[in-house]
Amino acid sequence: MHTIPPLNALLDVPLPALASGRGPLTGETLAVKDIFDVAGMVTGGGNPQKAAESPPAMHTAPAIQMLLDNGAKLAGKSQTDEFAFSLLGQNAHFPHPVNPAAPDRVTGGSSSGSVSAVAGGLVTIAAGSDTGGSIRAPASFCGLPGLRTTHGRITLEGALPLAPSLDVFGWFAKDIALYEKVGAVLLDADAQDFKLTRPLFIPLLEHFLIGEAEDAAYRKMYATVCAHLGQARSARQPTASMDDLYLCFRQIQGFEVWQAHGAWIAAKDRGLGPGVRERFEYSSKIDRTTYDTQTRRRDLFRSELGDLLRDDGVLILPTVPGAAPLAAAAFDDLQTYRERMLHLLCLSPLSGFPQITLPLGEVHGAPFGISLLGPKNSDRALIRLGRAILDTSARAI
């Protein structure tokens, strides 16, 4: 049994006197990633200078307010990777949040404090965001369900942006039943009654698994999903290679990141942490022509994936290449893992379609998730499908 050190998940700041309504989330506690405005609190975005220069918010972000109005009680702001521009959960300015399911491994980021707070039992719900994987990767690493929502379906008003055409609202919850309850609060009814009955897989995606142990663990999860959905059929690969799609994601993200934060970053030395500093430098060099070219590539990919899924398809894929990296791993090794991980994670943000990761497996004694990617606006159908698979799996144990 793990002895878990202090989680370092919640920021040590005074809470405002916010009213909490009554509703389906009454009795639940909420942590809020420090990119969302909460009235009376500073939004620091994981950077001390940003926090020092920002006045307390006048209003609470509408998505957060919905959770409060439906009964959730604010427990505090949760730590985020710097400007949400990371996937590993290691902010150079703060003690790193702990992965309660595997304390020697990273939590994943950038919703690092949020996932740690839920996985460690500090709160039952935590708000986060996902641009390149910041809900899905931490959820897989810490043994929780996690949905990247359809782009634009939940408002991001009152949130610090990273790359607006890729950013989405997300959340963690202590179990899939509560996850579905939160989804019912935040998401309107799906645009149609999606019947996700046509399972698909793209063989190339499985090549990003790290090794034999990861492949064996994934095969076991895959069999569990197929036992529920039926045997999946092999689907064609997109026109663009996976390397091309990764570059497409990276350059679209980088251009938009610099538009959002470049002037502030360039004004003086902001003390950015390693990795984040280099990503901002890379972002500053991406020009409009490159961005427009990659936007056209994204449009083609979105169209191809939409044609593949139609309104009944669900793509089964590894969420990440394996278990969370060891927290003590060398910086270069962590960056290599990050790039490999983004090859898997970039499909949902490039398409704008929803993807849910389910905590069905483990490898090397640590959690390991499998993902289902569905058609645009099939968010609640994906959650229902994920719950059915997890419930069936639990009964089989």
Coordinates of C-alpha atoms in Angstrom, one line a residue:
M1 CA 0.0 0.0 0.0
H2 CA 1.3 3.4 -1.0
T3 CA 2.2 6.0 1.7
I4 CA 1.2 9.2 -0.1
P5 CA 3.2 12.3 0.8
P6 CA 1.4 15.7 0.9
L7 CA -0.3 16.1 -2.4
N8 CA 0.6 19.8 -3.1
A9 CA -2.5 19.9 -5.2
L10 CA -4.4 22.9 -3.9
L11 CA -2.9 26.4 -3.7
D12 CA -2.5 27.9 -0.2
V13 CA -4.7 31.0 -0.8
P14 CA -7.7 32.3 1.2
L15 CA -11.1 31.4 -0.2
P16 CA -13.7 34.0 -1.0
A17 CA -17.1 33.7 0.6
L18 CA -18.9 32.2 -2.4
A19 CA -22.5 31.0 -2.1
S20 CA -23.1 27.4 -3.1
G21 CA -26.5 26.6 -4.5
R22 CA -28.4 23.3 -4.1
G23 CA -28.8 20.7 -6.8
P24 CA -27.5 17.4 -8.1
L25 CA -24.0 18.2 -6.9
T26 CA -24.9 19.1 -3.3
G27 CA -22.4 17.6 -0.9
E28 CA -19.6 17.4 -3.6
T29 CA -16.4 19.5 -3.2
L30 CA -14.7 21.3 -6.0
A31 CA -11.2 22.3 -6.9
V32 CA -10.7 24.8 -9.7
K33 CA -7.6 24.8 -12.0
D34 CA -5.8 28.2 -11.6
I35 CA -6.7 29.3 -15.2
F36 CA -10.3 29.9 -14.3
D37 CA -11.6 33.1 -12.8
V38 CA -13.2 32.8 -9.4
A39 CA -14.7 36.0 -8.1
G40 CA -12.4 37.5 -5.4
M41 CA -9.4 35.3 -6.3
V42 CA -6.4 36.0 -8.5
T43 CA -6.0 33.9 -11.6
G44 CA -2.3 33.1 -11.7
G45 CA -1.9 30.6 -14.5
G46 CA 0.9 28.8 -12.7
N47 CA 3.3 31.8 -13.1
P48 CA 4.2 33.9 -10.0
Q49 CA 4.7 37.1 -12.1
K50 CA 1.3 36.7 -13.8
A51 CA -0.3 36.2 -10.4
A52 CA 1.4 39.3 -8.9
E53 CA 0.3 41.5 -11.8
S54 CA -3.3 40.3 -11.9
P55 CA -6.1 41.8 -9.8
P56 CA -8.7 39.5 -8.2
A57 CA -11.4 38.4 -10.6
M58 CA -14.6 40.4 -10.6
H59 CA -16.7 37.4 -11.8
T60 CA -16.6 33.7 -11.7
A61 CA -16.1 31.8 -15.0
P62 CA -19.6 30.7 -16.1
A63 CA -18.8 27.0 -16.3
I64 CA -17.4 27.1 -12.7
Q65 CA -20.5 29.1 -11.6
M66 CA -22.7 26.3 -13.1
L67 CA -21.0 23.8 -10.8
L68 CA -21.4 26.0 -7.8
D69 CA -25.1 26.8 -8.6
N70 CA -25.8 23.1 -8.8
G71 CA -24.5 22.4 -5.2
A72 CA -20.7 21.9 -5.5
K73 CA -18.7 23.7 -2.7
L74 CA -15.4 25.4 -3.6
A75 CA -12.5 23.8 -1.8
G76 CA -9.8 25.9 -3.5
K77 CA -7.8 26.7 -6.6
S78 CA -5.6 23.8 -7.9
Q79 CA -2.1 24.0 -9.2
T80 CA -1.6 24.2 -13.0
D81 CA 1.5 23.7 -15.1
E82 CA 2.8 27.1 -16.2
F83 CA 0.3 28.8 -18.6
A84 CA -1.1 25.3 -19.0
F85 CA 1.7 24.8 -21.5
S86 CA 2.9 21.3 -20.4
L87 CA 1.7 17.7 -20.1
L88 CA 3.8 16.4 -17.2
G89 CA 2.6 18.2 -14.0
Q90 CA 6.0 19.7 -13.0
N91 CA 5.8 23.4 -12.5
A92 CA 9.2 24.8 -11.7
H93 CA 7.7 27.4 -9.3
F94 CA 5.8 25.1 -7.0
P95 CA 6.3 21.7 -5.3
H96 CA 5.0 19.2 -7.8
P97 CA 1.6 17.6 -7.1
V98 CA 1.8 13.9 -6.2
N99 CA 0.2 11.1 -8.2
P100 CA -1.7 9.2 -5.4
A101 CA -2.0 6.0 -7.5
A102 CA 1.8 5.9 -8.3
P103 CA 3.7 8.4 -6.0
D104 CA 7.0 7.8 -7.8
R105 CA 5.5 8.9 -11.1
V106 CA 4.2 12.3 -12.4
T107 CA 0.6 13.3 -12.3
G108 CA 0.6 14.6 -15.8
G109 CA -0.5 18.1 -16.6
S110 CA -1.4 20.8 -17.1
S111 CA -4.4 20.0 -14.9
S112 CA -2.0 18.5 -12.4
G113 CA -3.4 19.8 -9.2
S114 CA -6.9 19.0 -10.2
V115 CA -6.2 15.4 -11.0
S116 CA -4.1 14.9 -7.8
A117 CA -6.8 16.5 -5.6
V118 CA -9.5 14.1 -6.9
A119 CA -7.3 11.0 -7.1
G120 CA -6.1 11.7 -3.5
G121 CA -9.5 12.3 -2.1
L122 CA -9.1 16.0 -1.3
V123 CA -12.1 16.8 -3.4
T124 CA -14.7 14.8 -5.3
I125 CA -14.7 17.0 -8.5
A126 CA -12.1 19.2 -10.1
A127 CA -12.3 21.5 -13.1
G128 CA -9.5 21.4 -15.6
S129 CA -8.9 22.0 -19.3
D130 CA -7.5 20.1 -22.3
T131 CA -5.6 21.7 -25.2
G132 CA -3.2 18.9 -26.1
G133 CA -4.2 16.3 -23.5
S134 CA -4.4 18.0 -20.1
I135 CA -7.5 16.0 -19.0
R136 CA -6.9 12.8 -20.8
A137 CA -3.2 12.2 -19.9
P138 CA -3.5 13.0 -16.2
A139 CA -6.7 10.9 -16.0
S140 CA -4.8 7.9 -17.5
F141 CA -1.8 8.5 -15.3
C142 CA -3.8 8.7 -12.1
G143 CA -6.5 6.1 -12.7
L144 CA -9.5 8.3 -13.4
P145 CA -12.0 8.8 -16.2
G146 CA -11.5 11.9 -18.3
L147 CA -13.3 13.4 -21.2
R148 CA -11.9 15.9 -23.7
T149 CA -15.2 17.6 -24.7
T150 CA -16.2 18.7 -28.2
H151 CA -14.5 22.0 -29.0
G152 CA -16.7 24.9 -28.1
R153 CA -19.4 22.9 -26.4
I154 CA -18.7 24.2 -22.9
T155 CA -17.9 27.9 -22.6
L156 CA -14.4 29.0 -21.7
E157 CA -15.4 32.6 -20.9
G158 CA -13.4 33.6 -17.8
A159 CA -10.5 31.3 -18.5
L160 CA -6.9 32.1 -19.3
P161 CA -6.4 31.0 -22.9
L162 CA -3.6 28.8 -24.3
A163 CA -4.6 28.1 -27.9
P164 CA -8.3 29.1 -28.4
S165 CA -9.0 26.9 -31.4
L166 CA -7.8 23.8 -29.4
D167 CA -8.7 24.7 -25.8
V168 CA -11.7 22.9 -24.1
F169 CA -13.2 22.7 -20.6
G170 CA -12.8 19.4 -18.8
W171 CA -13.2 17.9 -15.3
F172 CA -12.2 15.0 -13.1
A173 CA -14.5 13.2 -10.7
K174 CA -14.0 10.5 -8.1
D175 CA -15.9 7.8 -10.1
I176 CA -17.7 7.4 -13.4
A177 CA -21.2 7.8 -11.8
L178 CA -20.3 11.3 -10.5
Y179 CA -18.5 12.0 -13.8
E180 CA -21.8 11.5 -15.6
K181 CA -23.6 13.6 -13.1
V182 CA -21.3 16.5 -13.7
G183 CA -21.6 16.1 -17.4
A184 CA -25.4 16.4 -17.1
V185 CA -24.9 19.7 -15.4
L186 CA -22.3 21.1 -17.9
L187 CA -23.5 19.7 -21.2
D188 CA -26.8 20.2 -22.9
A189 CA -28.3 17.2 -24.4
D190 CA -26.3 15.7 -27.3
A191 CA -27.4 17.1 -30.7
Q192 CA -28.8 13.7 -31.5
D193 CA -29.2 10.2 -29.9
F194 CA -25.8 8.9 -30.9
K195 CA -25.7 5.1 -31.1
L196 CA -22.0 4.4 -30.9
T197 CA -22.1 0.8 -32.1
R198 CA -19.4 0.6 -34.8
P199 CA -16.0 0.2 -33.1
L200 CA -12.9 1.0 -35.2
F201 CA -9.2 1.0 -34.7
I202 CA -6.2 2.4 -36.7
P203 CA -3.3 -0.1 -36.4
L204 CA -0.7 2.6 -36.7
L205 CA -1.8 4.2 -33.4
E206 CA -0.8 1.1 -31.4
H207 CA 2.8 1.5 -32.6
F208 CA 3.2 4.4 -30.1
L209 CA 3.0 2.1 -27.1
I210 CA 6.4 2.0 -25.4
G211 CA 7.1 -1.7 -25.1
E212 CA 5.9 -5.3 -24.7
A213 CA 4.4 -4.8 -21.2
E214 CA 2.4 -1.8 -22.5
D215 CA 1.2 -3.7 -25.5
A216 CA 0.1 -6.6 -23.4
A217 CA -1.8 -4.3 -21.0
Y218 CA -3.4 -2.4 -23.9
R219 CA -4.5 -5.7 -25.5
K220 CA -6.3 -6.7 -22.2
M221 CA -8.1 -3.3 -22.1
Y222 CA -8.9 -3.5 -25.8
A223 CA -10.5 -7.0 -25.3
T224 CA -12.6 -5.6 -22.5
V225 CA -13.9 -2.8 -24.7
C226 CA -14.6 -5.1 -27.6
A227 CA -16.4 -7.5 -25.3
H228 CA -18.9 -4.7 -24.8
L229 CA -18.9 -3.2 -28.3
G230 CA -18.2 -6.2 -30.5
Q231 CA -15.1 -6.8 -32.6
A232 CA -13.6 -3.6 -34.0
R233 CA -12.6 -3.3 -37.6
S234 CA -9.5 -1.8 -39.0
A235 CA -9.9 1.7 -40.4
R236 CA -7.9 3.6 -42.9
Q237 CA -5.2 5.9 -41.8
P238 CA -5.6 9.6 -42.4
T239 CA -4.0 11.1 -45.5
A240 CA -1.5 13.0 -43.3
S241 CA 1.1 10.9 -41.5
M242 CA 1.2 10.9 -37.7
D243 CA 4.3 13.0 -37.7
D244 CA 2.6 15.5 -40.0
L245 CA -0.5 15.6 -37.7
Y246 CA 1.8 16.1 -34.6
L247 CA 3.5 19.0 -36.4
C248 CA 0.2 20.4 -37.5
F249 CA -1.0 20.4 -33.9
R250 CA 2.2 21.9 -32.6
Q251 CA 2.4 24.7 -35.1
I252 CA -1.3 25.7 -34.7
Q253 CA -0.9 25.6 -30.9
G254 CA 2.3 27.6 -31.0
F255 CA 1.0 30.3 -33.2
E256 CA -2.1 30.8 -31.1
V257 CA -0.1 30.6 -27.9
W258 CA 2.1 33.5 -29.0
Q259 CA -0.9 35.6 -30.1
A260 CA -2.4 35.1 -26.6
H261 CA 0.7 35.6 -24.5
G262 CA 3.6 36.8 -26.7
A263 CA 3.4 40.5 -25.8
W264 CA 3.4 39.8 -22.1
I265 CA 6.2 37.1 -22.3
A266 CA 8.4 39.4 -24.5
A267 CA 8.1 42.4 -22.2
K268 CA 10.7 41.2 -19.8
D269 CA 12.2 38.1 -18.3
R270 CA 9.2 36.2 -16.9
G271 CA 11.3 33.4 -15.2
L272 CA 9.7 30.7 -17.2
G273 CA 10.5 27.1 -16.2
P274 CA 12.5 24.7 -18.4
G275 CA 10.4 23.3 -21.2
V276 CA 7.9 26.0 -21.0
R277 CA 10.5 28.6 -21.9
E278 CA 11.6 26.7 -25.0
R279 CA 8.0 26.1 -26.1
F280 CA 7.3 29.8 -26.0
E281 CA 10.5 30.5 -28.0
Y282 CA 9.4 28.0 -30.6
S283 CA 6.0 29.5 -30.7
S284 CA 7.4 33.0 -31.3
K285 CA 8.9 31.9 -34.7
I286 CA 5.7 30.5 -36.3
D287 CA 4.4 32.8 -39.0
R288 CA 0.9 33.4 -40.4
T289 CA 1.7 31.5 -43.6
T290 CA 2.6 28.4 -41.6
Y291 CA -0.4 28.7 -39.5
D292 CA -2.8 29.0 -42.5
T293 CA -1.1 26.0 -44.2
Q294 CA -1.6 23.9 -41.0
T295 CA -5.1 25.1 -40.6
R296 CA -6.0 23.7 -44.0
R297 CA -4.3 20.4 -43.1
R298 CA -6.4 20.3 -39.9
D299 CA -9.6 20.9 -41.9
L300 CA -8.8 18.0 -44.2
F301 CA -8.1 15.7 -41.2
R302 CA -11.3 16.8 -39.5
S303 CA -13.3 16.0 -42.6
E304 CA -11.6 12.6 -43.1
L305 CA -12.2 11.6 -39.5
G306 CA -15.8 12.8 -39.6
D307 CA -16.4 10.7 -42.7
L308 CA -14.9 7.7 -41.0
L309 CA -16.9 8.0 -37.8
R310 CA -20.2 9.3 -39.3
D311 CA -22.7 9.3 -36.4
D312 CA -22.2 5.7 -35.1
G313 CA -18.5 5.1 -35.1
V314 CA -16.2 5.1 -32.1
L315 CA -12.4 4.9 -32.5
I316 CA -10.5 2.8 -29.9
L317 CA -7.0 3.9 -29.2
P318 CA -4.3 4.1 -26.5
T319 CA -4.7 7.2 -24.4
V320 CA -1.0 7.6 -23.9
P321 CA 2.1 5.4 -24.6
G322 CA 2.2 3.7 -21.2
A323 CA 2.2 4.5 -17.5
A324 CA 3.1 7.9 -16.2
P325 CA 6.9 8.6 -16.5
L326 CA 8.9 8.4 -13.3
A327 CA 9.0 11.8 -11.6
A328 CA 12.8 11.5 -11.2
A329 CA 13.3 10.8 -14.9
A330 CA 15.9 13.0 -16.8
F331 CA 14.5 16.1 -18.4
D332 CA 15.3 14.9 -21.9
D333 CA 13.6 11.6 -21.3
L334 CA 10.4 13.4 -20.1
Q335 CA 10.4 15.5 -23.2
T336 CA 10.8 12.5 -25.4
Y337 CA 7.8 10.9 -23.7
R338 CA 5.8 14.1 -24.1
E339 CA 6.4 14.2 -27.9
R340 CA 5.5 10.5 -28.2
M341 CA 2.4 11.1 -26.1
L342 CA 1.2 14.0 -28.3
H343 CA 1.2 11.8 -31.4
L344 CA -1.7 9.9 -29.7
L345 CA -3.3 12.9 -28.0
C346 CA -3.4 15.3 -31.0
L347 CA -6.2 13.6 -32.9
S348 CA -9.0 14.9 -30.7
P349 CA -7.9 18.5 -30.6
L350 CA -7.2 18.6 -34.3
S351 CA -10.6 17.3 -35.1
G352 CA -12.5 19.0 -32.3
F353 CA -14.2 15.7 -31.6
P354 CA -14.7 14.3 -28.1
Q355 CA -12.5 11.6 -26.5
I356 CA -12.9 9.8 -23.2
T357 CA -10.2 7.8 -21.4
L358 CA -11.2 5.0 -19.2
P359 CA -9.2 3.6 -16.2
L360 CA -9.3 0.0 -17.3
G361 CA -5.7 -1.1 -17.0
E362 CA -2.3 -0.9 -15.3
V363 CA 1.3 -1.5 -16.3
H364 CA 4.4 -1.6 -14.1
G365 CA 2.0 -1.2 -11.1
A366 CA 0.6 2.1 -12.3
P367 CA -2.6 3.1 -14.0
F368 CA -3.0 3.0 -17.7
G369 CA -6.1 4.1 -19.7
I370 CA -7.7 3.3 -23.0
S371 CA -9.6 5.8 -25.1
L372 CA -12.8 6.1 -27.1
L373 CA -13.1 8.9 -29.7
G374 CA -16.5 9.7 -31.0
P375 CA -18.3 12.0 -33.5
K376 CA -18.7 15.7 -32.9
N377 CA -21.1 16.5 -30.0
S378 CA -21.4 12.8 -28.9
D379 CA -20.0 13.8 -25.4
R380 CA -22.7 12.5 -23.2
A381 CA -23.1 9.3 -25.3
L382 CA -19.4 8.7 -24.8
I383 CA -19.7 9.1 -21.1
R384 CA -22.7 6.7 -21.0
L385 CA -20.7 4.2 -23.1
G386 CA -17.7 4.6 -20.8
R387 CA -19.8 4.0 -17.7
A388 CA -21.4 0.9 -19.2
I389 CA -17.9 -0.5 -20.0
L390 CA -16.5 0.3 -16.6
D391 CA -19.6 -1.1 -14.8
T392 CA -19.4 -4.3 -16.8
S393 CA -15.7 -4.6 -16.1
A394 CA -16.2 -4.1 -12.4
R395 CA -18.9 -6.8 -12.2
A396 CA -16.6 -9.2 -14.0
I397 CA -13.8 -8.9 -11.4

